[in-house]
Coordinates of C-alpha atoms in Angstrom, one line a residue:
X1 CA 0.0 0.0 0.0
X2 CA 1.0 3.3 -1.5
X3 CA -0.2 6.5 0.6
X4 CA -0.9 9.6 -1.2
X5 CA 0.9 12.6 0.0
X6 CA 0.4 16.0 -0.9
X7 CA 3.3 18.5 -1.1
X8 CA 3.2 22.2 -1.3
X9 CA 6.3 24.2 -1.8
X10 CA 8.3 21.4 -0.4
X11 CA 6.0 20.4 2.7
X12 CA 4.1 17.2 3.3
X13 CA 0.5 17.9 3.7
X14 CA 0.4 15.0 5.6
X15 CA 4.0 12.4 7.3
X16 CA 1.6 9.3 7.0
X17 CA 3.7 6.7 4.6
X18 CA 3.7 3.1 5.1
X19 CA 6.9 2.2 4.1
X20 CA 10.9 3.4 5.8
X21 CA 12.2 5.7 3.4
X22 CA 16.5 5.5 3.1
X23 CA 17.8 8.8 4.1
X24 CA 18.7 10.9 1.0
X25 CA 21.8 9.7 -0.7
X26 CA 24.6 12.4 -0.1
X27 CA 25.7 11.0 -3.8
X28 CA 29.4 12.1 -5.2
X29 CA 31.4 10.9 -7.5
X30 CA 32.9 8.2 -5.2
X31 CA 29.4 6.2 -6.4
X32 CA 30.5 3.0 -7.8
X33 CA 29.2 2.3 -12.0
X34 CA 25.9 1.5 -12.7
X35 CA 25.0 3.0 -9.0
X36 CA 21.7 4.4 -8.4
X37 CA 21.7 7.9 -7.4
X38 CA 17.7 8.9 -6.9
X39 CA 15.9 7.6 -3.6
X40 CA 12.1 7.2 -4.2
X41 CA 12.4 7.6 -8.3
X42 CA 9.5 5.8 -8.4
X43 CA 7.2 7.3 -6.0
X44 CA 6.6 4.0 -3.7
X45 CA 7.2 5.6 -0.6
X46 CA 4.8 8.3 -1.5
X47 CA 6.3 11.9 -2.2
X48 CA 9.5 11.5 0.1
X49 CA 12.5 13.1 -1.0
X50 CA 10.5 15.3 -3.4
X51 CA 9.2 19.0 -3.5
X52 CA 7.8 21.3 -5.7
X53 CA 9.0 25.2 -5.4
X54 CA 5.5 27.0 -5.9
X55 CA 2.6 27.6 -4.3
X56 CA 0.2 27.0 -7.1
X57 CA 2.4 23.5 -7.7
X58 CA 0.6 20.4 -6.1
X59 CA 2.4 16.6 -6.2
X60 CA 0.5 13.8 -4.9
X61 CA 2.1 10.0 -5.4
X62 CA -1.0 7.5 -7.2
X63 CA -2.1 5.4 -9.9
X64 CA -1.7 5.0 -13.0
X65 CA 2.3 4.2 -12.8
X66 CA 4.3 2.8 -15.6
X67 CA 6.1 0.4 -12.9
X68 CA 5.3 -0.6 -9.3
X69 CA 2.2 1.3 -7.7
X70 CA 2.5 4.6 -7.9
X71 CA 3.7 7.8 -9.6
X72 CA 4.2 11.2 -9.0
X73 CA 1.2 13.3 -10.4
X74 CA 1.9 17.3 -10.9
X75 CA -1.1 20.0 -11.2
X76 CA -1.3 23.5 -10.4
X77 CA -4.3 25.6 -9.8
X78 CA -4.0 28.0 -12.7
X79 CA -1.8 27.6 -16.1
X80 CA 1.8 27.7 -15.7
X81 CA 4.4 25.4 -15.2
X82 CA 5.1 22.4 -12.8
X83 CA 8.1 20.9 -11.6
X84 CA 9.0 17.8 -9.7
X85 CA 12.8 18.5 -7.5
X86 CA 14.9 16.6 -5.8
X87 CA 14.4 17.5 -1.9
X88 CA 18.4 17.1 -1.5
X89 CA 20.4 18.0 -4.2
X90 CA 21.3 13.9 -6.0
X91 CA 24.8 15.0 -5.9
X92 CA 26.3 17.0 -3.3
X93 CA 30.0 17.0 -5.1
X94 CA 30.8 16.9 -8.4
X95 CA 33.5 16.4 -10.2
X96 CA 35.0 17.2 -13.8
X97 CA 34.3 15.0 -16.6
X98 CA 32.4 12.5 -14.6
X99 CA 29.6 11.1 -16.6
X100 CA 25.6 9.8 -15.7
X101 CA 22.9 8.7 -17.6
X102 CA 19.7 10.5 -16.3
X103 CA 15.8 8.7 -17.2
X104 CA 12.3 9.3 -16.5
X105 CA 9.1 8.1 -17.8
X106 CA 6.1 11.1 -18.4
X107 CA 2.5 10.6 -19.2
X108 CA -0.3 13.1 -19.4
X109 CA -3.7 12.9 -18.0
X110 CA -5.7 16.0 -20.3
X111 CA -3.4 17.7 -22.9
X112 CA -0.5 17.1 -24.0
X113 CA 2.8 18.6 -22.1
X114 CA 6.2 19.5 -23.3
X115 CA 8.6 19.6 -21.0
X116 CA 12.4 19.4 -19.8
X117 CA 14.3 16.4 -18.0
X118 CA 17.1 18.6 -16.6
X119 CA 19.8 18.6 -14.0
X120 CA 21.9 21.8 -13.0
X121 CA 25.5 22.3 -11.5
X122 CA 24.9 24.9 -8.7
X123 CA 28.1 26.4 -6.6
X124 CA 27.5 29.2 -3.7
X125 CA 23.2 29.6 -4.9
X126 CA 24.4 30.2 -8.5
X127 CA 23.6 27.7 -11.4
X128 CA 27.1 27.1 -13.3
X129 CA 25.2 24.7 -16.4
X130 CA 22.0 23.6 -16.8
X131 CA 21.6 20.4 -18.8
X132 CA 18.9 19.5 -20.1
X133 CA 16.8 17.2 -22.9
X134 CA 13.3 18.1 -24.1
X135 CA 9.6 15.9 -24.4
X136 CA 6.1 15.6 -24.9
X137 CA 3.9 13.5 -23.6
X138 CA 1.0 11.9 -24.9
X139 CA -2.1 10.6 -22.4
X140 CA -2.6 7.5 -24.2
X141 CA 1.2 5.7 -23.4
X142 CA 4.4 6.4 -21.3
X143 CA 7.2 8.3 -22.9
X144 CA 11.2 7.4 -21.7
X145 CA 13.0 10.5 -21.9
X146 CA 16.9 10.0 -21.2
X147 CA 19.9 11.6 -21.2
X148 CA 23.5 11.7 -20.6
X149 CA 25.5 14.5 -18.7
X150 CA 28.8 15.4 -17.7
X151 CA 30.0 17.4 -14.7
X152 CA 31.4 20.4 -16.3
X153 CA 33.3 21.6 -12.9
X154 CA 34.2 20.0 -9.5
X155 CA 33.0 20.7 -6.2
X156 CA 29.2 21.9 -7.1
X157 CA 25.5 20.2 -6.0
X158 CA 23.6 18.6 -8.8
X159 CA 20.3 19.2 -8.9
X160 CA 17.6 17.2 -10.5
X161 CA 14.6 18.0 -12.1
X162 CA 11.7 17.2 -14.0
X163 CA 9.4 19.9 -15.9
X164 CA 6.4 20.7 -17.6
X165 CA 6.0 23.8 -19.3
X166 CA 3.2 25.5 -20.5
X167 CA 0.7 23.2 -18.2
X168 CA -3.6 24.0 -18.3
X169 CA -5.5 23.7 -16.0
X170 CA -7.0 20.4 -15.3
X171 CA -4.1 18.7 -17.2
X172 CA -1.8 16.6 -15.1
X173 CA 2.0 15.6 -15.7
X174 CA 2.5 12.1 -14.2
X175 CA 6.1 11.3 -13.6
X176 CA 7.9 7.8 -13.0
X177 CA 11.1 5.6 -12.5
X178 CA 13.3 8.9 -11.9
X179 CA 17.0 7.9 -12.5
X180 CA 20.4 9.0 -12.2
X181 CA 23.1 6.5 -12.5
X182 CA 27.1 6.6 -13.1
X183 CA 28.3 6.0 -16.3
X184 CA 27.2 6.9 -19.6
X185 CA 24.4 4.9 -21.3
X186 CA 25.2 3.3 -25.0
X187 CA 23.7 6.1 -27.0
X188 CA 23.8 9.6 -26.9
X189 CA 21.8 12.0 -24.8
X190 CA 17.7 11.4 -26.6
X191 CA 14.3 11.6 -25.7
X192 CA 11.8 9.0 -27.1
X193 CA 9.6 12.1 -27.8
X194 CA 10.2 15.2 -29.8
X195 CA 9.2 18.6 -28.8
X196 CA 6.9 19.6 -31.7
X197 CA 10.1 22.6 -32.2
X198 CA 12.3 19.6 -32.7
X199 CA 13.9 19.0 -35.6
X200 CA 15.4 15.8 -34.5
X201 CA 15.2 13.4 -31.6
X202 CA 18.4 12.7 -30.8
X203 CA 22.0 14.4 -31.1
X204 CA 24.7 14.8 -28.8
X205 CA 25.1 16.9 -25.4
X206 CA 26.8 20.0 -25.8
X207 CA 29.2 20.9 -23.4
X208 CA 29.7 24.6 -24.1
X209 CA 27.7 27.2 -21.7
X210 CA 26.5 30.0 -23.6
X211 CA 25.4 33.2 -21.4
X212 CA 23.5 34.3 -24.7
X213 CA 21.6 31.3 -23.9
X214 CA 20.4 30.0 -27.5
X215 CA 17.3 28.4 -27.7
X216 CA 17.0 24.7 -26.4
X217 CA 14.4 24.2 -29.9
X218 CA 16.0 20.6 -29.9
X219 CA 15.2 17.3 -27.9
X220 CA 18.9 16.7 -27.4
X221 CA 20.8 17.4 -24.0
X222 CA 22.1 20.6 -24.2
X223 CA 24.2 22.7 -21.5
X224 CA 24.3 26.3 -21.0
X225 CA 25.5 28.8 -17.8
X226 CA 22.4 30.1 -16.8
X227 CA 23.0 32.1 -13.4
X228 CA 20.3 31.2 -10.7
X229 CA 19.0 30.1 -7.3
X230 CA 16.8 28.1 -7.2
X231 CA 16.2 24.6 -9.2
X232 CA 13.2 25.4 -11.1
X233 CA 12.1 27.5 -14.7
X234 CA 9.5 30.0 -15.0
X235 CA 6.7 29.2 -17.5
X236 CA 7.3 30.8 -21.0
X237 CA 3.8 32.4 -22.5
X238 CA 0.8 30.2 -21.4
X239 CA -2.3 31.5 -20.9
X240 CA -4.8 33.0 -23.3
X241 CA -7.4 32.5 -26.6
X242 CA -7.0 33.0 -30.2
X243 CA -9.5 35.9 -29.5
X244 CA -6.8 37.9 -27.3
X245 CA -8.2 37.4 -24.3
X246 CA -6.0 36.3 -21.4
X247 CA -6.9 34.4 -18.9
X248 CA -3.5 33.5 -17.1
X249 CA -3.9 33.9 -13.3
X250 CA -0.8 35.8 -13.7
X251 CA -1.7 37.4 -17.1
X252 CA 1.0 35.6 -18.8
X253 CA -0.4 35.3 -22.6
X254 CA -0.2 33.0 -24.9
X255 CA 1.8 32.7 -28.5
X256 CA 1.1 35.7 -30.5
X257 CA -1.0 37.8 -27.8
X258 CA 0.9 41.0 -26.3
X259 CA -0.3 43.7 -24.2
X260 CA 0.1 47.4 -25.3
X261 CA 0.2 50.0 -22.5
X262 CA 1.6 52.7 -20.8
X263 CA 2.4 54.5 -17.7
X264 CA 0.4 57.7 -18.0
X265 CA 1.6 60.7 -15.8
X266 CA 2.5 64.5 -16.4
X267 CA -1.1 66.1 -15.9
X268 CA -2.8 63.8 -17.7
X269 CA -4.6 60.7 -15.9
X270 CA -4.9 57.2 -17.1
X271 CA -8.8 57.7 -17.4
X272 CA -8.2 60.7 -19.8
X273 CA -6.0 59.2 -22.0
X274 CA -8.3 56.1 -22.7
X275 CA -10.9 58.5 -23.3
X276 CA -8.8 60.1 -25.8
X277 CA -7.8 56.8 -27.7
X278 CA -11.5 56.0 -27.1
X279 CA -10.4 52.6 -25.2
X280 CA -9.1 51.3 -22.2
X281 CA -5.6 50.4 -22.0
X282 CA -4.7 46.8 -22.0
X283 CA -1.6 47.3 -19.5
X284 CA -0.3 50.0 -16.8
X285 CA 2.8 50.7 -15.7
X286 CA 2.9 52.4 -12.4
X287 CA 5.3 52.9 -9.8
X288 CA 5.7 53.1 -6.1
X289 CA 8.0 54.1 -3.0
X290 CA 8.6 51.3 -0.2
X291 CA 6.0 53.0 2.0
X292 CA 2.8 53.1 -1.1
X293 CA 1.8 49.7 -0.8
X294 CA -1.5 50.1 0.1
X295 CA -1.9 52.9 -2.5
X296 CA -0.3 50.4 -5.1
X297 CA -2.8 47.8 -4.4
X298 CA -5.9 50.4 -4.4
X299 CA -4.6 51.4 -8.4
X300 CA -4.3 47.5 -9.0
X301 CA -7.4 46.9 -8.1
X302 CA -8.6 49.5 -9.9
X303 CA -7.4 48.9 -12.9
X304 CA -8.1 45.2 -12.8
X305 CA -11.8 45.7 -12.8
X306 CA -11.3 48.3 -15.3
X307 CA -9.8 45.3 -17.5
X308 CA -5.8 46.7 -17.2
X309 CA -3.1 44.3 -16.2
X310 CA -1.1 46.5 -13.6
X311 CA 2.3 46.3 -13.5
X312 CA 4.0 48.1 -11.0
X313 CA 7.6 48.6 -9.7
X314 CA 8.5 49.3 -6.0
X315 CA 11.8 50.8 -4.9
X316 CA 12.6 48.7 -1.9
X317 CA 12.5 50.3 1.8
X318 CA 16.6 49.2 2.6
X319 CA 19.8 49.1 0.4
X320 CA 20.7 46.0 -1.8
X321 CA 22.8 44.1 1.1
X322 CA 20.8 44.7 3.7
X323 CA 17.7 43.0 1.7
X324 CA 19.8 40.4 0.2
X325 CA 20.4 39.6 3.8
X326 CA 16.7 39.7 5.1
X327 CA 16.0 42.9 6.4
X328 CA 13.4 43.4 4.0
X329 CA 11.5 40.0 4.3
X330 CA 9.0 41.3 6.4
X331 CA 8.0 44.0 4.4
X332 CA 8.3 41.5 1.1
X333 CA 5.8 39.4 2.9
X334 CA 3.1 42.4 3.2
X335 CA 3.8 43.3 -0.1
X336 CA 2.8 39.7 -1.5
X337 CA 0.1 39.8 0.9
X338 CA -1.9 42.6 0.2
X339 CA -0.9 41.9 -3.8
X340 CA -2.7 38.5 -3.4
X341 CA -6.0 40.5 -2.4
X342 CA -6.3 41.8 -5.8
X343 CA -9.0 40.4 -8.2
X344 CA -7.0 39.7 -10.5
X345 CA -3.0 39.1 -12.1
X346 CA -0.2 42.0 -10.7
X347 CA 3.3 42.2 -12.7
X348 CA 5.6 43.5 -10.4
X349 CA 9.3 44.5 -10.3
X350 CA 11.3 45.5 -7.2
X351 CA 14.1 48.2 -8.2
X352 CA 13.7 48.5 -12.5
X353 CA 16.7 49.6 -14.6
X354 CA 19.0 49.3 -11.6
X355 CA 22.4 49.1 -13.5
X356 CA 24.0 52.7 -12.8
X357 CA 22.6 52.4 -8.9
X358 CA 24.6 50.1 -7.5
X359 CA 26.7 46.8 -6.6
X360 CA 24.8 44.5 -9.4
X361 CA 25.5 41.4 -7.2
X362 CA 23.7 43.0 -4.3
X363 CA 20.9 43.4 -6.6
X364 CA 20.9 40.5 -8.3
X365 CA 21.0 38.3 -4.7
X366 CA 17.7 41.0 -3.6
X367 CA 15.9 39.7 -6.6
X368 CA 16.7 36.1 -5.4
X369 CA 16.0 37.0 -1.6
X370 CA 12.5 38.5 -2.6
X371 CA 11.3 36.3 -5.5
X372 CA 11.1 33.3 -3.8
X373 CA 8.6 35.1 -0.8
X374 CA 6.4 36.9 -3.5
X375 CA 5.8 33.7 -5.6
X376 CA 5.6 31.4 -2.1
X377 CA 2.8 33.7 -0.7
X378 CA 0.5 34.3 -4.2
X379 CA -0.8 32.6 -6.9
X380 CA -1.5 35.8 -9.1
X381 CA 1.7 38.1 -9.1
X382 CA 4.4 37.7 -12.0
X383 CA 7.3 38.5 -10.9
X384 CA 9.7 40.6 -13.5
X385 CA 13.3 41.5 -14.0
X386 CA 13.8 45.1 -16.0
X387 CA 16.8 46.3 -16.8
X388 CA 18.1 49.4 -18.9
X389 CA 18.4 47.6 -22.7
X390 CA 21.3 50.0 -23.7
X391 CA 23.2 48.4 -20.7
X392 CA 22.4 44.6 -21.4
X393 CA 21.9 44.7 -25.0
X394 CA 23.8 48.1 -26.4
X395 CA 26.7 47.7 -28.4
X396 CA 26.7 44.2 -29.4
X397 CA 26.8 43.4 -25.8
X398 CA 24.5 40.8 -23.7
X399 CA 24.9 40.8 -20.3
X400 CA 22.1 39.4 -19.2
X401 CA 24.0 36.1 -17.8
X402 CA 26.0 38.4 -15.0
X403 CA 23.0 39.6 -13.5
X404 CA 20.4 36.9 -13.8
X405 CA 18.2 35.9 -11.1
X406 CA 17.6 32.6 -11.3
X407 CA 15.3 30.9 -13.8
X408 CA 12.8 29.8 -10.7
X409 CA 12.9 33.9 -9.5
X410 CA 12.0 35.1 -13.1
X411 CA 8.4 35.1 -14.4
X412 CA 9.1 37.9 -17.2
X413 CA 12.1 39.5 -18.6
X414 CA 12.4 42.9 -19.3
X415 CA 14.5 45.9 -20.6
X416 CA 13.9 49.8 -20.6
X417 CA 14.8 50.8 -23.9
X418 CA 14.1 54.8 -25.7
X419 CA 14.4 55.7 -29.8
X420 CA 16.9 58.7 -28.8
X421 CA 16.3 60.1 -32.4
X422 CA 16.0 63.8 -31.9
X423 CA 17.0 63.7 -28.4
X424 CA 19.3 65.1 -26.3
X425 CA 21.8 63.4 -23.9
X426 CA 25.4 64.4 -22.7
X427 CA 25.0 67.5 -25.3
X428 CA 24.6 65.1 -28.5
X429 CA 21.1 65.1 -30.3
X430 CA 20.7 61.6 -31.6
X431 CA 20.5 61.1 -35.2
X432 CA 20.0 57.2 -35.2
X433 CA 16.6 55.4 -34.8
X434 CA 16.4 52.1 -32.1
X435 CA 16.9 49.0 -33.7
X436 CA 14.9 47.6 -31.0
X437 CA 13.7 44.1 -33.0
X438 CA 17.6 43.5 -32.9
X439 CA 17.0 44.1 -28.7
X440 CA 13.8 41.9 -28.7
X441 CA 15.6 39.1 -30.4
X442 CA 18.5 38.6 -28.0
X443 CA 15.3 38.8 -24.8
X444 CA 13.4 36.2 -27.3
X445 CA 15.9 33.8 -27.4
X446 CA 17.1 34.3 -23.8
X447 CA 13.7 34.1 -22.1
X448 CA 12.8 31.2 -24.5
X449 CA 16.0 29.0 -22.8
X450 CA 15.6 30.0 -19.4
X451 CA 11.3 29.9 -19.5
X452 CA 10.5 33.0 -19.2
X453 CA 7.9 35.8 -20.8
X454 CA 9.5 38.6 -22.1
X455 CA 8.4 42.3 -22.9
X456 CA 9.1 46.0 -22.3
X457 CA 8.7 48.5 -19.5
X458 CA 9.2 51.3 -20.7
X459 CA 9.6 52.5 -24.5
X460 CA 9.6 56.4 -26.1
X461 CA 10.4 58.1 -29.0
X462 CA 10.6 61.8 -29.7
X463 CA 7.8 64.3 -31.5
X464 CA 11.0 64.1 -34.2
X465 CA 11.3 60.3 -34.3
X466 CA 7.8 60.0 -35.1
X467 CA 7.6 62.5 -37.6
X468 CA 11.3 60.8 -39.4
X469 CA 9.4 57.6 -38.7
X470 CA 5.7 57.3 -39.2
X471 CA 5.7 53.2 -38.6
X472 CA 8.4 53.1 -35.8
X473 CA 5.8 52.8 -32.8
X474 CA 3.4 50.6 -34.9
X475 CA 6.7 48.3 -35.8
X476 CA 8.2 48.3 -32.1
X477 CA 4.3 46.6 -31.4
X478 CA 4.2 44.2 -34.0
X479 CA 7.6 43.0 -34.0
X480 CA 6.8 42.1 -30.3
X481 CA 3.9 40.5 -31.1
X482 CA 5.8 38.2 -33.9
X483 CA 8.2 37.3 -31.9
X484 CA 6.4 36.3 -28.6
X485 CA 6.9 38.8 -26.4
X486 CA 4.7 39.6 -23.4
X487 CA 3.5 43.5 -22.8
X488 CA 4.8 46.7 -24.1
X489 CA 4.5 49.7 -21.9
X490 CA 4.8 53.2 -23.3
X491 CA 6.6 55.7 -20.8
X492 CA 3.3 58.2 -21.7
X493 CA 4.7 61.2 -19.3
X494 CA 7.0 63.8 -18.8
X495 CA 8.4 63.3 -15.5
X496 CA 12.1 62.6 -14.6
X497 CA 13.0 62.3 -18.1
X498 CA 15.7 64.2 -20.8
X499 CA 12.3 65.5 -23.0
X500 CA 8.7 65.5 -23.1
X501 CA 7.5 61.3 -24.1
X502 CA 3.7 62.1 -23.9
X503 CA 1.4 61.2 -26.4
X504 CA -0.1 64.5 -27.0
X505 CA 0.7 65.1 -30.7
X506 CA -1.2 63.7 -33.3
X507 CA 2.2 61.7 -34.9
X508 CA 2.5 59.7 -31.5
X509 CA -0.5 59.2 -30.5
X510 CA -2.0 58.1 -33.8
X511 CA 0.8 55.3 -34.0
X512 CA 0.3 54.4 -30.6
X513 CA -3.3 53.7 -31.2
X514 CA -3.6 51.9 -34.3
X515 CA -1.1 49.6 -32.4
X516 CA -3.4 49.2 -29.6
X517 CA -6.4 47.9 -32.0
X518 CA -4.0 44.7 -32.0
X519 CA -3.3 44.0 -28.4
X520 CA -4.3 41.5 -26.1
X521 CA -6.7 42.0 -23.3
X522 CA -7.4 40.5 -19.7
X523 CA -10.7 38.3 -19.8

């Protein structure tokens, strides 16, 4: 007799299991060939020595199982993804060039699910590779997904996982005979089940980390150095209808949907400029001191019923170290608590464009202090990453690897990024128009490997811009919108900026609403 156990965020619902569990295996590469690494792979001792790393995650241990009595069953109470971890890490201490073939068997009950078979090399809470081989499951049969991997450095955890991406609700992922052994097996790294982006179902792992982080379009293994904190992957786009509403519990939308918005300030309100466009607007950007909370959640609210997604940033109420270190929790916990009271999804970003303001590493460990307490204490709040575009993408550059989160911290990416043509900064007038498909390309590709949604906070472009370039607003829109991306807010004010953004001309405003006849709305 099997006992079902339900785990949320890591913790048994209930201890009653009917058979002795082996403590974890503190696995290292002392394991003799052919050793088995995984305790409980197969789910007979219930849920033991598995967790899941969100609230909205559930994992029971039941029938059907393609072995023995049980498997482990993941569901979530709104779209999204799932994820079935390793409670310990498999292996506490790696080392260089040692080899393991990784298994798993995946079944569906409702729609199909891709997903990821991965494990990750993590050293001092950052993710040094992330290996990984793709599937899809079918609810009629049990797939085998399998891959090989090799440690890439010594001395690091590896972490196990098992994913589903893109989950709906009332589909389940069943997972069985989980299995990490030593040695390679006799064929390359494969899965018996190509992602429908796959042009092949089998190839060999690749061993190079790319911070650019190229698409993982193929079934094969692949490894990349993916900076993070925690072992799991944000959804990419889920949610939504062909009709372009979005339905998303966090507002994430689905292939091909994108919200158009602004943030709306400078003596002109949010009402008034709807009325002007004669429509509401899809998405508003908004944004808030430590101590507004309660007026941030009265505007979310707000603009919820008036069928806006909000998304807001908050500057945080202590510097970088001291929240990185937990003086902040306690207001990080109000915040998600009072956020969760809203009728509907909340984007939110803690300290946007922050590269000029500081130690990025103190940043970059806030985000991973605060993401984890925000996502653990609601079910409807994305949480997002924005950074300044010239800074992560300008000049040929992409630094978006040195300041990365973690792909479990990270519901959508984002960049700030202006048209400068016509304006004024360090005494130059720009004469050159944003490129910013070439921007949204780079964030595609990124947010695609690490399972994100991607979009951007804030965009302008001068009364000169628009008048040089009639279609550049209209193109900045629909080139999101072709290439997946999530929301695009227009910085619709005045206010601590190098010239006047508003759409008060007939140039700007006329491209910006013949772009919003296209974009998605909340349901």
């Amino acid at each position: 007799m099997v006992t079902v156990c339900l785990v949320t965020l890591g913790v048994p619902a209930t201890f009653a299991v009917t058979m002795m569990l082996p403590s974890a295996k503190q696995a290292s590469h002392k394991a003799a060939a052919g050793a088995e690494l995984v305790v409980n792979g197969g789910f007979e001792a219930g849920t033991s020595g598995w967790k899941v790393n969100r609230a909205a995650q559930r994992l029971v241990a039941g029938t059907p199982a393609a072995s023995g009595k049980a498997s482990g069953q993941l569901s979530r109470s709104g779209k999204g993804l799932v994820l079935v971890n390793d409670a310990q890490p498999t292996i506490t201490s790696t080392t260089k060039g040692s080899t393991y073939t990784l298994s798993a068997r995946v079944r569906s009950e409702g729609s199909p699910i891709s997903g990821r078979l991965r494990v990750r090399e993590v050293r001092d809470g950052k993710t040094l590779t992330n290996t990984r081989t793709s599937f899809e499951t079918t609810s009629s049969s049990w797939t085998r997904v399998e891959m090989t991997y090799t440690s890439s450095v010594s001395g690091a955890l590896a972490d196990l996982n098992v994913v589903g991406l893109q989950v709906p609700r009332g589909t389940t992922l069943l997972v069985d005979d989980i299995s990490m052994t030593v040695g390679s097996a006799s064929s390359s790294a494969t899965s018996s089940s190509a992602p429908p982006s796959s042009q092949s179902s089998s190839a060999a792992t690749s061993s190079s980390p790319s911070s650019s982080a190229a698409s993982p379009s193929s079934s094969a293994a692949t490894t990349s150095s993916s900076p993070a904190s925690s072992p799991s992957s944000t959804t990419s786009p889920t949610g939504g209808t062909a009709a372009g509403c979005v339905d998303d519990p966090m507002g994430i939308p689905g292939p091909g949907q994108t919200f158009l918005g602004a943030a709306v300030s400078g003596g002109v309100s949010i009402e008034q400029r709807e009325s002007s466009f004669g429509a509401t607007l899809p998405l508003h950007r908004t944004y808030y001191a430590s101590g507004q909370i309660d007026a941030a959640v009265r505007q979310a609210t707000a603009d919820v019923n008036a069928g806006r997604l909000p998304w807001i940033s908050f500057k945080e109420p202590y510097s970088w170290s001291q929240m990185s270190s937990g003086a902040g929790d306690s207001w990080a916990k109000e915040l998600a608590d009072k956020l969760k009271t809203v009728p509907g999804p909340v984007w939110l970003a803690i300290h946007h464009e922050p590269e000029k303001d500081g130690d990025m590493l103190l940043w970059t460990a806030m985000q991973r202090r605060i993401a984890p307490i925000i996502h653990a204490r609601t079910d409807n709040v994305a949480y997002t990453v924005i950074y300044s575009g010239w800074n992560t993408f300008g000049g040929g550059r992409n630094t978006l690897a040195s300041k990365w989160p973690g792909d479990a911290n990270v519901d959508v990416t984002a960049i700030d990024a202006y048209n400068d043509f016509g304006v004024k900064r360090n005494g130059k007038i720009g004469t050159k128009h944003l490129d910013i498909r070439a921007y949204y390309v780079k964030l595609a590709a990124w947010a695609k490997a690490h399972g994100t949604a991607w979009g951007v906070g804030e965009t302008g472009l001068s009364e000169a811009a628009a008048a040089d370039q009639p279609t550049w607003l209209i193109n900045a829109y629909q080139d999101m919108q072709d290439l997946g991306g999530a929301g695009l807010s227009y910085f619709d004010s005045n206010q601590n900026s190098v010239i006047d953004w508003r759409l008060n001309d007939a140039a700007r405003a006329g491209q910006f609403k013949k772009a919003l006849a296209g974009s998605a709305r909340l349901c």
